[in-house]
Short mmCIF file of C-alpha atoms in Angstrom, two decimals:
data_model
loop_
_atom_site.label_atom_id
_atom_site.label_comp_id
_atom_site.label_asym_id
_atom_site.label_seq_id
_atom_site.Cartn_x
_atom_site.Cartn_y
_atom_site.Cartn_z
CA UNK A 36 -15.36 -7.17 -1.18
CA UNK A 37 -15.97 -9.57 -3.98
CA UNK A 38 -19.25 -11.38 -3.65
CA UNK A 39 -19.73 -15.09 -3.34
CA UNK A 40 -22.80 -17.25 -3.57
CA UNK A 41 -24.89 -17.88 -0.50
CA UNK A 42 -23.58 -20.29 2.11
CA UNK A 43 -25.15 -23.66 2.84
CA UNK A 44 -27.40 -23.68 5.96
CA UNK A 45 -25.29 -24.46 9.00
CA UNK A 46 -25.54 -24.13 12.76
CA UNK A 47 -23.63 -20.98 13.75
CA UNK A 48 -20.55 -21.14 15.96
CA UNK A 49 -20.84 -19.94 19.53
CA UNK A 50 -18.68 -19.07 22.53
CA UNK A 51 -14.99 -19.90 22.36
CA UNK A 52 -15.32 -21.24 18.79
CA UNK A 53 -16.72 -17.92 17.61
CA UNK A 54 -13.92 -16.00 19.32
CA UNK A 55 -11.36 -18.36 17.80
CA UNK A 56 -12.86 -17.91 14.34
CA UNK A 57 -12.75 -14.13 14.72
CA UNK A 58 -9.12 -14.17 15.86
CA UNK A 59 -8.11 -16.55 13.05
CA UNK A 60 -9.68 -14.39 10.33
CA UNK A 61 -8.26 -11.23 11.90
CA UNK A 62 -4.79 -12.86 11.93
CA UNK A 63 -5.12 -13.76 8.23
CA UNK A 64 -6.03 -10.18 7.37
CA UNK A 65 -3.27 -8.90 9.66
CA UNK A 66 -0.39 -10.70 7.94
CA UNK A 67 -1.66 -9.83 4.45
CA UNK A 68 -1.83 -6.11 5.31
CA UNK A 69 1.37 -6.30 7.38
CA UNK A 70 3.38 -7.31 4.34
CA UNK A 71 2.51 -4.08 2.53
CA UNK A 72 4.65 -2.13 5.04
CA UNK A 73 6.97 -4.59 6.84
CA UNK A 74 9.62 -4.29 4.10
CA UNK A 75 9.53 -0.46 4.03
CA UNK A 76 12.22 0.05 6.67
CA UNK A 77 14.16 -3.00 5.47
CA UNK A 78 14.80 -1.87 1.88
CA UNK A 79 18.27 -0.51 2.66
CA UNK A 80 19.25 -3.67 4.56
CA UNK A 81 17.90 -6.01 1.86
CA UNK A 82 19.56 -4.00 -0.92
CA UNK A 83 22.92 -4.11 0.84
CA UNK A 84 22.68 -7.83 1.60
CA UNK A 85 21.77 -8.74 -1.99
CA UNK A 86 24.18 -6.31 -3.67
CA UNK A 87 21.54 -4.00 -5.12
CA UNK A 88 20.87 -0.26 -5.00
CA UNK A 89 18.18 1.27 -2.78
CA UNK A 90 16.13 2.15 -5.87
CA UNK A 91 16.22 -1.50 -6.97
CA UNK A 92 15.34 -2.52 -3.42
CA UNK A 93 12.00 -0.70 -3.65
CA UNK A 94 10.93 -3.35 -6.20
CA UNK A 95 10.39 -5.54 -3.11
CA UNK A 96 7.54 -3.19 -2.14
CA UNK A 97 6.06 -2.49 -5.57
CA UNK A 98 6.13 -6.10 -6.83
CA UNK A 99 4.01 -7.27 -3.89
CA UNK A 100 1.57 -4.36 -4.22
CA UNK A 101 1.03 -4.83 -7.97
CA UNK A 102 0.58 -8.61 -7.69
CA UNK A 103 -1.91 -8.17 -4.86
CA UNK A 104 -3.82 -5.56 -6.89
CA UNK A 105 -4.16 -7.96 -9.84
CA UNK A 106 -5.74 -10.79 -7.81
CA UNK A 107 -8.23 -8.65 -5.85
CA UNK A 108 -10.69 -8.29 -8.78
CA UNK A 109 -10.47 -12.06 -9.36
CA UNK A 110 -11.48 -12.98 -5.82
CA UNK A 111 -15.22 -13.08 -6.54
CA UNK A 112 -14.81 -15.37 -9.55
CA UNK A 113 -12.39 -17.66 -7.70
CA UNK A 114 -14.72 -17.91 -4.70
CA UNK A 115 -17.72 -18.73 -6.89
CA UNK A 116 -15.80 -21.22 -9.01
CA UNK A 117 -13.89 -23.10 -6.28
CA UNK A 118 -15.59 -22.06 -3.03
CA UNK A 119 -14.76 -19.17 -0.70
CA UNK A 120 -13.32 -21.43 2.00
CA UNK A 121 -11.13 -23.43 -0.40
CA UNK A 122 -9.76 -20.26 -1.99
CA UNK A 123 -9.13 -18.68 1.42
CA UNK A 124 -7.31 -21.74 2.81
CA UNK A 125 -5.29 -22.28 -0.38
CA UNK A 126 -4.29 -18.61 -0.44
CA UNK A 127 -3.33 -18.79 3.24
CA UNK A 128 -1.08 -21.83 2.80
CA UNK A 129 0.50 -20.52 -0.41
CA UNK A 130 1.13 -17.18 1.31
CA UNK A 131 3.09 -19.05 3.98
CA UNK A 132 5.04 -21.10 1.41
CA UNK A 133 6.00 -18.07 -0.70
CA UNK A 134 6.91 -16.11 2.45
CA UNK A 135 9.39 -18.85 3.32
CA UNK A 136 10.81 -18.76 -0.23
CA UNK A 137 11.19 -14.95 0.02
CA UNK A 138 13.36 -15.45 3.10
CA UNK A 139 15.45 -18.10 1.35
CA UNK A 140 16.06 -15.96 -1.78
CA UNK A 141 19.76 -15.29 -2.39
CA UNK A 142 19.35 -12.66 -5.12
CA UNK A 143 17.12 -9.65 -5.68
CA UNK A 144 15.64 -11.23 -8.81
CA UNK A 145 14.54 -14.33 -6.91
CA UNK A 146 13.20 -12.25 -4.03
CA UNK A 147 11.10 -10.13 -6.38
CA UNK A 148 9.78 -13.26 -8.14
CA UNK A 149 8.70 -14.79 -4.82
CA UNK A 150 7.26 -11.45 -3.65
CA UNK A 151 5.07 -11.42 -6.78
CA UNK A 152 3.83 -14.93 -5.98
CA UNK A 153 3.33 -13.92 -2.33
CA UNK A 154 1.25 -10.92 -3.48
CA UNK A 155 -0.84 -13.10 -5.82
CA UNK A 156 -1.57 -15.43 -2.88
CA UNK A 157 -2.22 -12.57 -0.44
CA UNK A 158 -4.69 -10.67 -2.63
CA UNK A 159 -7.76 -12.84 -1.85
CA UNK A 160 -6.99 -13.01 1.90
CA UNK A 161 -8.18 -9.48 2.71
CA UNK A 162 -11.63 -9.61 1.06
CA UNK A 163 -12.30 -13.29 1.88
CA UNK A 164 -11.36 -12.90 5.55
CA UNK A 165 -14.17 -10.34 5.84
CA UNK A 166 -16.55 -12.43 3.72
CA UNK A 167 -16.11 -15.41 6.04
CA UNK A 168 -16.31 -13.20 9.10
CA UNK A 169 -19.77 -11.99 8.09
CA UNK A 170 -20.79 -15.53 7.17
CA UNK A 171 -19.68 -17.12 10.46
CA UNK A 172 -20.81 -14.46 12.94
CA UNK A 173 -24.52 -14.02 13.82
CA UNK A 174 -25.99 -10.80 12.41
CA UNK A 175 -26.26 -9.15 15.83
CA UNK A 176 -22.56 -9.74 16.50
CA UNK A 177 -21.35 -8.85 13.01
CA UNK A 178 -20.56 -5.16 13.81
CA UNK A 179 -18.24 -6.24 16.65
CA UNK A 180 -16.56 -8.78 14.37
CA UNK A 181 -16.08 -6.23 11.59
CA UNK A 182 -14.69 -3.82 14.19
CA UNK A 183 -12.07 -6.41 15.18
CA UNK A 184 -11.25 -6.96 11.50
CA UNK A 185 -10.98 -3.22 10.86
CA UNK A 186 -8.64 -2.77 13.83
CA UNK A 187 -6.19 -5.26 12.33
CA UNK A 188 -6.33 -3.30 9.07
CA UNK A 189 -5.25 -0.18 10.96
CA UNK A 190 -2.80 -1.84 13.36
CA UNK A 191 -0.95 -3.95 10.77
CA UNK A 192 0.55 -0.99 8.83
CA UNK A 193 1.69 0.46 12.18
CA UNK A 194 3.22 -2.80 13.34
CA UNK A 195 4.91 -3.40 9.96
CA UNK A 196 7.72 -0.82 10.21
CA UNK A 197 8.37 -1.58 13.90
CA UNK A 198 8.45 -5.33 13.40
CA UNK A 199 10.49 -5.03 10.21
CA UNK A 200 13.04 -2.81 11.94
CA UNK A 201 13.42 -5.02 15.01
CA UNK A 202 13.73 -8.23 12.98
CA UNK A 203 16.32 -6.65 10.65
CA UNK A 204 18.43 -5.23 13.47
CA UNK A 205 18.16 -8.10 15.96
CA UNK A 206 18.19 -11.04 13.53
CA UNK A 207 18.42 -10.60 9.74
CA UNK A 208 16.15 -9.46 6.90
CA UNK A 209 14.78 -12.94 5.95
CA UNK A 210 12.93 -13.03 9.27
CA UNK A 211 10.53 -10.31 8.08
CA UNK A 212 9.19 -13.02 5.75
CA UNK A 213 9.73 -16.07 7.98
CA UNK A 214 7.46 -14.54 10.61
CA UNK A 215 4.47 -15.13 8.30
CA UNK A 216 5.10 -18.85 7.88
CA UNK A 217 3.87 -20.31 11.23
CA UNK A 218 0.89 -17.92 11.30
CA UNK A 219 -0.16 -18.73 7.73
CA UNK A 220 0.22 -22.51 8.04
CA UNK A 221 -1.52 -22.66 11.43
CA UNK A 222 -4.38 -20.45 10.19
CA UNK A 223 -4.67 -22.61 7.08
CA UNK A 224 -4.90 -25.85 9.08
CA UNK A 225 -7.30 -24.56 11.75
CA UNK A 226 -9.31 -22.59 9.19
CA UNK A 227 -10.05 -25.67 7.09
CA UNK A 228 -11.26 -27.59 10.15
CA UNK A 229 -13.36 -24.67 11.38
CA UNK A 230 -14.81 -23.20 8.17
CA UNK A 231 -15.29 -26.27 5.97
CA UNK A 232 -19.03 -26.46 6.83
CA UNK A 233 -19.39 -22.83 5.69
CA UNK A 234 -18.28 -23.50 2.14
CA UNK A 235 -20.30 -21.63 -0.47
CA UNK A 236 -22.16 -23.27 -3.33
CA UNK A 237 -20.12 -23.47 -6.50
CA UNK A 238 -21.18 -21.43 -9.51
CA UNK A 239 -19.38 -22.04 -12.79
CA UNK A 240 -19.11 -18.52 -14.13
CA UNK A 241 -17.03 -17.78 -17.25
CA UNK A 242 -13.71 -16.06 -16.64
CA UNK A 243 -12.76 -13.07 -18.75
CA UNK A 244 -9.43 -14.52 -19.89
CA UNK A 245 -8.74 -11.81 -22.46
CA UNK A 246 -9.49 -9.04 -19.95
CA UNK A 247 -7.28 -10.66 -17.32
CA UNK A 248 -4.40 -11.10 -19.78
CA UNK A 249 -4.66 -7.50 -20.95
CA UNK A 250 -4.73 -6.24 -17.36
CA UNK A 251 -1.60 -8.21 -16.46
CA UNK A 252 0.19 -6.98 -19.60
CA UNK A 253 -0.45 -3.25 -19.16
CA UNK A 254 0.01 -3.24 -15.38
CA UNK A 255 3.29 -5.17 -15.59
CA UNK A 256 4.59 -3.01 -18.46
CA UNK A 257 3.73 0.20 -16.60
CA UNK A 258 5.37 -0.93 -13.37
CA UNK A 259 8.51 -2.17 -15.14
CA UNK A 260 8.76 1.14 -16.98
CA UNK A 261 8.48 3.12 -13.73
CA UNK A 262 10.88 0.87 -11.82
CA UNK A 263 13.60 0.71 -14.47
CA UNK A 264 13.19 4.13 -16.09
CA UNK A 265 15.78 5.93 -13.98
CA UNK A 266 18.47 3.29 -14.44
CA UNK A 267 17.97 3.16 -18.21
CA UNK A 268 17.77 6.96 -18.71
CA UNK A 269 14.03 6.87 -19.37
CA UNK A 270 12.98 7.47 -22.98
CA UNK A 271 16.54 7.48 -24.25
CA UNK A 272 16.23 3.71 -23.81
CA UNK A 273 14.51 1.59 -26.47
CA UNK A 274 13.37 -0.81 -23.75
CA UNK A 275 11.59 1.94 -21.80
CA UNK A 276 9.94 3.29 -24.96
CA UNK A 277 8.75 -0.23 -25.80
CA UNK A 278 7.36 -0.74 -22.28
CA UNK A 279 5.56 2.62 -22.45
CA UNK A 280 3.96 1.70 -25.78
CA UNK A 281 2.93 -1.72 -24.47
CA UNK A 282 1.41 -0.10 -21.36
CA UNK A 283 -0.54 2.49 -23.37
CA UNK A 284 -1.80 0.11 -26.05
CA UNK A 285 -2.53 -2.57 -23.45
CA UNK A 286 -4.49 -0.13 -21.28
CA UNK A 287 -6.58 1.14 -24.20
CA UNK A 288 -7.28 -2.41 -25.38
CA UNK A 289 -8.17 -3.40 -21.80
CA UNK A 290 -10.65 -0.53 -21.48
CA UNK A 291 -12.34 -1.26 -24.81
CA UNK A 292 -12.59 -4.98 -24.05
CA UNK A 293 -13.88 -4.57 -20.50
CA UNK A 294 -16.54 -2.05 -21.55
CA UNK A 295 -17.90 -4.46 -24.18
CA UNK A 296 -17.45 -7.82 -22.39
CA UNK A 297 -20.55 -9.40 -20.81
CA UNK A 298 -18.66 -10.75 -17.76
CA UNK A 299 -15.66 -8.41 -17.35
CA UNK A 300 -12.90 -9.16 -14.87
CA UNK A 301 -13.12 -5.49 -13.85
CA UNK A 302 -16.48 -3.77 -14.29
CA UNK A 303 -15.44 -0.35 -15.60
CA UNK A 304 -19.09 0.63 -16.10
CA UNK A 305 -19.27 1.72 -12.46
CA UNK A 306 -17.26 4.79 -13.46
CA UNK A 307 -20.45 6.15 -15.02
CA UNK A 308 -21.43 7.15 -11.47
CA UNK A 309 -19.95 10.59 -10.83
CA UNK A 310 -19.67 9.98 -7.09
CA UNK A 311 -17.66 6.80 -7.58
CA UNK A 312 -15.34 8.39 -10.15
CA UNK A 313 -14.68 11.38 -7.89
CA UNK A 314 -14.00 9.06 -4.94
CA UNK A 315 -11.52 6.95 -6.93
CA UNK A 316 -9.66 10.06 -8.15
CA UNK A 317 -9.55 11.29 -4.56
CA UNK A 318 -8.20 8.02 -3.16
CA UNK A 319 -5.60 7.68 -5.92
CA UNK A 320 -4.24 11.19 -5.37
CA UNK A 321 -4.35 11.04 -1.58
CA UNK A 322 -3.22 7.45 -1.05
CA UNK A 323 -0.46 7.82 -3.61
CA UNK A 324 0.83 10.90 -1.78
CA UNK A 325 0.53 9.22 1.61
CA UNK A 326 2.14 5.92 0.59
CA UNK A 327 4.94 7.60 -1.36
CA UNK A 328 5.86 9.77 1.64
CA UNK A 329 5.61 6.74 3.92
CA UNK A 330 8.07 4.76 1.78
CA UNK A 331 10.45 7.72 1.49
CA UNK A 332 10.65 8.46 5.23
CA UNK A 333 12.58 5.33 6.34
CA UNK A 334 14.89 5.53 3.30
CA UNK A 335 15.81 9.09 4.32
CA UNK A 336 16.10 8.32 8.04
CA UNK A 337 18.27 5.23 7.59
CA UNK A 338 20.35 6.44 4.67
CA UNK A 339 21.12 10.00 5.76
CA UNK A 340 19.97 10.63 9.34
CA UNK A 341 21.85 7.73 10.94
CA UNK A 342 18.77 5.84 12.16
CA UNK A 343 18.76 2.08 12.63
CA UNK A 344 15.94 0.07 11.04
CA UNK A 345 14.35 -0.32 14.49
CA UNK A 346 14.52 3.40 15.30
CA UNK A 347 13.26 4.26 11.82
CA UNK A 348 10.34 1.83 12.16
CA UNK A 349 9.34 3.21 15.55
CA UNK A 350 9.40 6.77 14.21
CA UNK A 351 7.45 5.93 11.05
CA UNK A 352 4.83 3.99 13.02
CA UNK A 353 3.87 7.06 15.06
CA UNK A 354 1.42 7.99 12.30
CA UNK A 355 -0.79 5.05 13.24
CA UNK A 356 -1.29 5.71 16.95
CA UNK A 357 -3.90 8.48 16.71
CA UNK A 358 -5.41 6.77 13.66
CA UNK A 359 -6.39 3.75 15.76
CA UNK A 360 -7.76 5.95 18.55
CA UNK A 361 -9.88 8.19 16.29
CA UNK A 362 -11.16 5.51 13.87
CA UNK A 363 -14.19 4.39 15.98
CA UNK A 364 -15.36 7.99 16.40
CA UNK A 365 -15.00 8.72 12.69
CA UNK A 366 -16.97 5.57 11.84
CA UNK A 367 -19.92 6.83 13.91
CA UNK A 368 -19.58 10.36 12.63
CA UNK A 369 -19.55 9.28 8.98
CA UNK A 370 -23.16 8.06 9.23
CA UNK A 371 -24.36 11.48 10.45
CA UNK A 372 -22.22 14.02 8.59
CA UNK A 373 -21.84 14.62 4.85
CA UNK A 374 -18.88 12.31 4.06
CA UNK A 375 -17.47 14.82 1.57
CA UNK A 376 -16.85 17.26 4.43
CA UNK A 377 -15.07 14.60 6.49
CA UNK A 378 -12.94 13.46 3.55
CA UNK A 379 -12.02 17.02 2.64
CA UNK A 380 -11.11 17.78 6.25
CA UNK A 381 -9.02 14.60 6.55
CA UNK A 382 -7.17 15.09 3.28
CA UNK A 383 -6.52 18.79 3.98
CA UNK A 384 -5.16 17.79 7.40
CA UNK A 385 -2.81 15.27 5.79
CA UNK A 386 -1.75 17.88 3.25
CA UNK A 387 -1.05 20.49 5.93
CA UNK A 388 1.05 18.08 8.00
CA UNK A 389 2.97 16.93 4.90
CA UNK A 390 3.62 20.55 3.93
CA UNK A 391 4.93 21.13 7.45
CA UNK A 392 7.31 18.21 6.93
CA UNK A 393 8.73 19.92 3.81
CA UNK A 394 10.72 22.25 6.10
CA UNK A 395 12.87 19.46 7.58
CA UNK A 396 16.58 19.95 8.24
CA UNK A 397 19.53 17.62 8.77
CA UNK A 398 19.93 18.52 12.45
CA UNK A 399 16.38 17.60 13.50
CA UNK A 400 15.79 15.54 16.63
CA UNK A 401 13.59 12.43 16.72
CA UNK A 402 10.91 14.47 18.47
CA UNK A 403 10.93 17.10 15.74
CA UNK A 404 10.60 14.42 13.06
CA UNK A 405 8.07 12.36 15.01
CA UNK A 406 5.41 14.77 16.21
CA UNK A 407 4.12 15.69 12.70
CA UNK A 408 3.88 11.97 11.95
CA UNK A 409 1.89 11.49 15.15
CA UNK A 410 -0.52 14.29 14.21
CA UNK A 411 -0.84 12.85 10.71
CA UNK A 412 -2.73 9.91 12.22
CA UNK A 413 -5.75 12.11 12.94
CA UNK A 414 -6.37 12.64 9.24
CA UNK A 415 -6.10 9.00 8.15
CA UNK A 416 -9.51 7.73 9.43
CA UNK A 417 -11.19 10.97 8.31
CA UNK A 418 -9.92 10.16 4.84
CA UNK A 419 -10.31 6.38 4.53
CA UNK A 420 -13.52 5.57 6.42
CA UNK A 421 -16.01 8.09 4.92
CA UNK A 422 -14.48 7.91 1.43
CA UNK A 423 -15.25 4.19 1.24
CA UNK A 424 -18.85 4.89 2.23
CA UNK A 425 -19.11 7.74 -0.27
CA UNK A 426 -17.80 5.60 -3.14
CA UNK A 427 -20.04 2.62 -2.47
CA UNK A 428 -23.16 4.71 -1.82
CA UNK A 429 -22.71 6.23 -5.27
CA UNK A 430 -23.22 2.94 -7.17
CA UNK A 431 -26.19 0.60 -7.48
CA UNK A 432 -26.52 -2.03 -4.77
CA UNK A 433 -25.86 -4.80 -7.31
CA UNK A 434 -22.58 -3.10 -8.28
CA UNK A 435 -21.20 -2.76 -4.73
CA UNK A 436 -18.85 -5.75 -4.89
CA UNK A 437 -17.46 -4.76 -8.29
CA UNK A 438 -17.01 -1.15 -7.17
CA UNK A 439 -15.22 -2.21 -3.99
CA UNK A 440 -12.84 -4.48 -5.88
CA UNK A 441 -12.09 -1.81 -8.48
CA UNK A 442 -11.51 0.83 -5.80
CA UNK A 443 -9.08 -1.47 -4.00
CA UNK A 444 -7.26 -2.15 -7.27
CA UNK A 445 -6.91 1.58 -8.02
CA UNK A 446 -5.76 2.32 -4.47
CA UNK A 447 -3.11 -0.39 -4.50
CA UNK A 448 -1.87 0.59 -7.95
CA UNK A 449 -1.63 4.26 -6.95
CA UNK A 450 0.58 3.26 -4.00
CA UNK A 451 2.86 1.14 -6.18
CA UNK A 452 3.15 3.80 -8.89
CA UNK A 453 3.78 6.53 -6.30
CA UNK A 454 6.58 4.44 -4.77
CA UNK A 455 8.36 4.21 -8.12
CA UNK A 456 7.85 7.89 -8.95
CA UNK A 457 8.98 9.06 -5.51
CA UNK A 458 12.11 6.91 -5.61
CA UNK A 459 13.09 8.19 -9.07
CA UNK A 460 12.27 11.84 -8.32
CA UNK A 461 14.08 11.72 -4.97
CA UNK A 462 17.39 10.63 -6.51
CA UNK A 463 17.07 12.88 -9.57
CA UNK A 464 16.30 15.94 -7.46
CA UNK A 465 19.22 15.10 -5.15
CA UNK A 466 21.56 15.11 -8.19
CA UNK A 467 20.09 18.44 -9.32
CA UNK A 468 20.48 20.07 -5.91
CA UNK A 469 23.99 18.65 -5.56
CA UNK A 470 24.99 20.30 -8.83
CA UNK A 471 23.39 23.58 -7.75
CA UNK A 472 25.04 23.60 -4.33
CA UNK A 473 28.45 22.47 -5.63
CA UNK A 474 28.85 25.80 -7.41
CA UNK A 475 28.10 27.73 -4.22
CA UNK A 476 29.97 25.79 -1.54
CA UNK A 477 33.42 26.92 -0.43
CA UNK A 478 34.17 29.05 -3.49
CA UNK A 479 37.15 30.68 -1.80
CA UNK A 480 38.38 27.54 -0.03
CA UNK A 481 37.77 28.99 3.45
CA UNK A 482 36.00 25.87 4.72
CA UNK A 483 38.74 23.56 3.39
CA UNK A 484 41.42 25.73 5.00
CA UNK A 485 39.60 25.73 8.33
CA UNK A 486 39.32 21.94 8.28
CA UNK A 487 42.99 21.50 7.36
CA UNK A 488 44.02 23.85 10.17
CA UNK A 489 41.90 21.83 12.62
CA UNK A 490 43.87 18.66 11.80
CA UNK A 491 42.21 17.26 8.65
CA UNK A 492 44.27 16.25 5.66
CA UNK A 493 43.38 17.87 2.33
CA UNK A 494 41.63 14.67 1.19
CA UNK A 495 39.73 14.36 4.48
CA UNK A 496 38.60 17.97 4.18
CA UNK A 497 37.29 17.35 0.66
CA UNK A 498 35.46 14.18 1.80
CA UNK A 499 33.93 16.02 4.76
CA UNK A 500 32.66 18.86 2.56
CA UNK A 501 31.32 16.35 0.00
CA UNK A 502 29.44 14.44 2.71
CA UNK A 503 27.87 17.66 3.97
CA UNK A 504 26.97 18.62 0.40
CA UNK A 505 25.35 15.24 -0.27
CA UNK A 506 23.44 15.32 3.01
CA UNK A 507 22.02 18.78 2.26
CA UNK A 508 21.16 17.76 -1.32
CA UNK A 509 19.21 14.77 -0.06
CA UNK A 510 17.46 16.93 2.54
CA UNK A 511 16.37 19.45 -0.10
CA UNK A 512 15.20 16.62 -2.35
CA UNK A 513 13.23 15.04 0.50
CA UNK A 514 11.55 18.36 1.26
CA UNK A 515 10.71 18.75 -2.43
CA UNK A 516 8.94 15.37 -2.47
CA UNK A 517 6.94 16.28 0.64
CA UNK A 518 5.90 19.56 -1.03
CA UNK A 519 4.68 17.71 -4.13
CA UNK A 520 2.83 15.22 -1.90
CA UNK A 521 1.12 18.11 -0.07
CA UNK A 522 -0.02 19.51 -3.45
CA UNK A 523 -1.40 16.07 -4.37
CA UNK A 524 -3.40 16.07 -1.12
CA UNK A 525 -4.79 19.51 -2.05
CA UNK A 526 -5.93 18.20 -5.44
CA UNK A 527 -7.55 15.22 -3.70
CA UNK A 528 -9.43 17.50 -1.30
CA UNK A 529 -10.76 19.41 -4.32
CA UNK A 530 -11.66 16.26 -6.29
CA UNK A 531 -14.00 14.89 -3.61
CA UNK A 532 -16.39 17.81 -4.14
CA UNK A 533 -17.15 16.60 -7.66
CA UNK A 534 -19.12 13.80 -5.99
CA UNK A 535 -22.80 14.53 -5.35
CA UNK A 536 -24.08 14.26 -1.79
CA UNK A 537 -24.94 10.59 -1.17
CA UNK A 538 -28.61 9.70 -0.81
CA UNK A 539 -28.02 6.55 1.20
CA UNK A 540 -25.54 5.03 3.64
CA UNK A 541 -23.54 2.30 1.92
CA UNK A 542 -22.92 -1.17 3.30
CA UNK A 543 -19.12 -1.06 3.45
CA UNK A 544 -18.79 -4.77 4.20
CA UNK A 545 -17.93 -5.14 0.53
CA UNK A 546 -14.90 -2.90 0.91
CA UNK A 547 -11.39 -4.14 1.50
#
């Protein structure tokens, strides 16, 4: 979590006020995390309503993730410059306003624009909600408060697909954004009244404008290249080549500038710690694989398995049930056991379950699809909780806030990049498998003859065979993506062992 200056002396809250403050901050964190997954099961619905393809619809997910990633490293500077409470309340209100505008958008372009603004507003909410939580609660009650905050972080991604599915099916897609509005505005109003006395002292620190501009340029160019590459035939397109060059040159310039700047927007020097570097590589490989598979699942279920958004959301959310149950035990265990062992075990578990999912078929029942997702939840806390501690224990205490912000940025970016890559690979592999199967299916016309004899017209028989062919092609492509994801998990499990055994237990309150 990005650091802020020390708070002014103030009498601590007590009783019902303290409970109210905890619930308010947990609610703020909840809606910010919720919006990373609430649109996952709604992509098909949104795309259809706005006249776009499913691949274009995934921009709704990636645009929010990238925008949120950009503002996370800025949270510390914003809080020092304008005050943690002011930044938190402003972000909360703007999050509500942009959520409403997302719901009112009548084109995909407008929706993506408002999702970017929503992500920029939502970025500071996650770290600052925990900052204020630790500031408001007495030290002896802080662990309970952080536990409540952490539970919302785990529950929100579970609730996202379910809530998104129900709202899409029972009402319409704009309601997945409208639902944020009353929560955000109420939290903003009550938060200002409650937390105003806890405002931090202002410190006028210089902002690394060049570093920020370079980061926005290379991140935006990279994401645009990944999102539009498939539609524009990748490097056969001058636009894609230009975006690739801008991303590469921008990234190199960003690295050189940040490593030489006195007050960098992102402190890349923390990568000199081998433990931190290994942890970041691990989280990028593992979270990218996890998030990519998570985005793909509802697209497959709704597009080709006949699931409604609600049914798809309920199935996808199974992965969070055991995660919530096992998280408290893993948190205790991570202070006693070498975190590298726990991370390796968790990531290997996720890889094994994902590999199991690569043997899916088109005639699977909900139970057959759902039970691997349920088991997957066991590995999530084993992966996330100790890896955060491992990363932050590998850096100097004074670098904890910078390391936490950078780790969050890398994690979020890996999820956004994985979403784009998975979407492109899924469709390309489906085309490849379709071409392969087309040369093998019904060579002698036996299937067509059987369908015609059973009452189908010749055209109906051809359509029926084509639908079966497309369904099987998509299934093979889906299994291929799960296999690649499982391999990514294996690499992540290997990467964590490049980190030395930590010599201290990190204060993970800086993590978000």
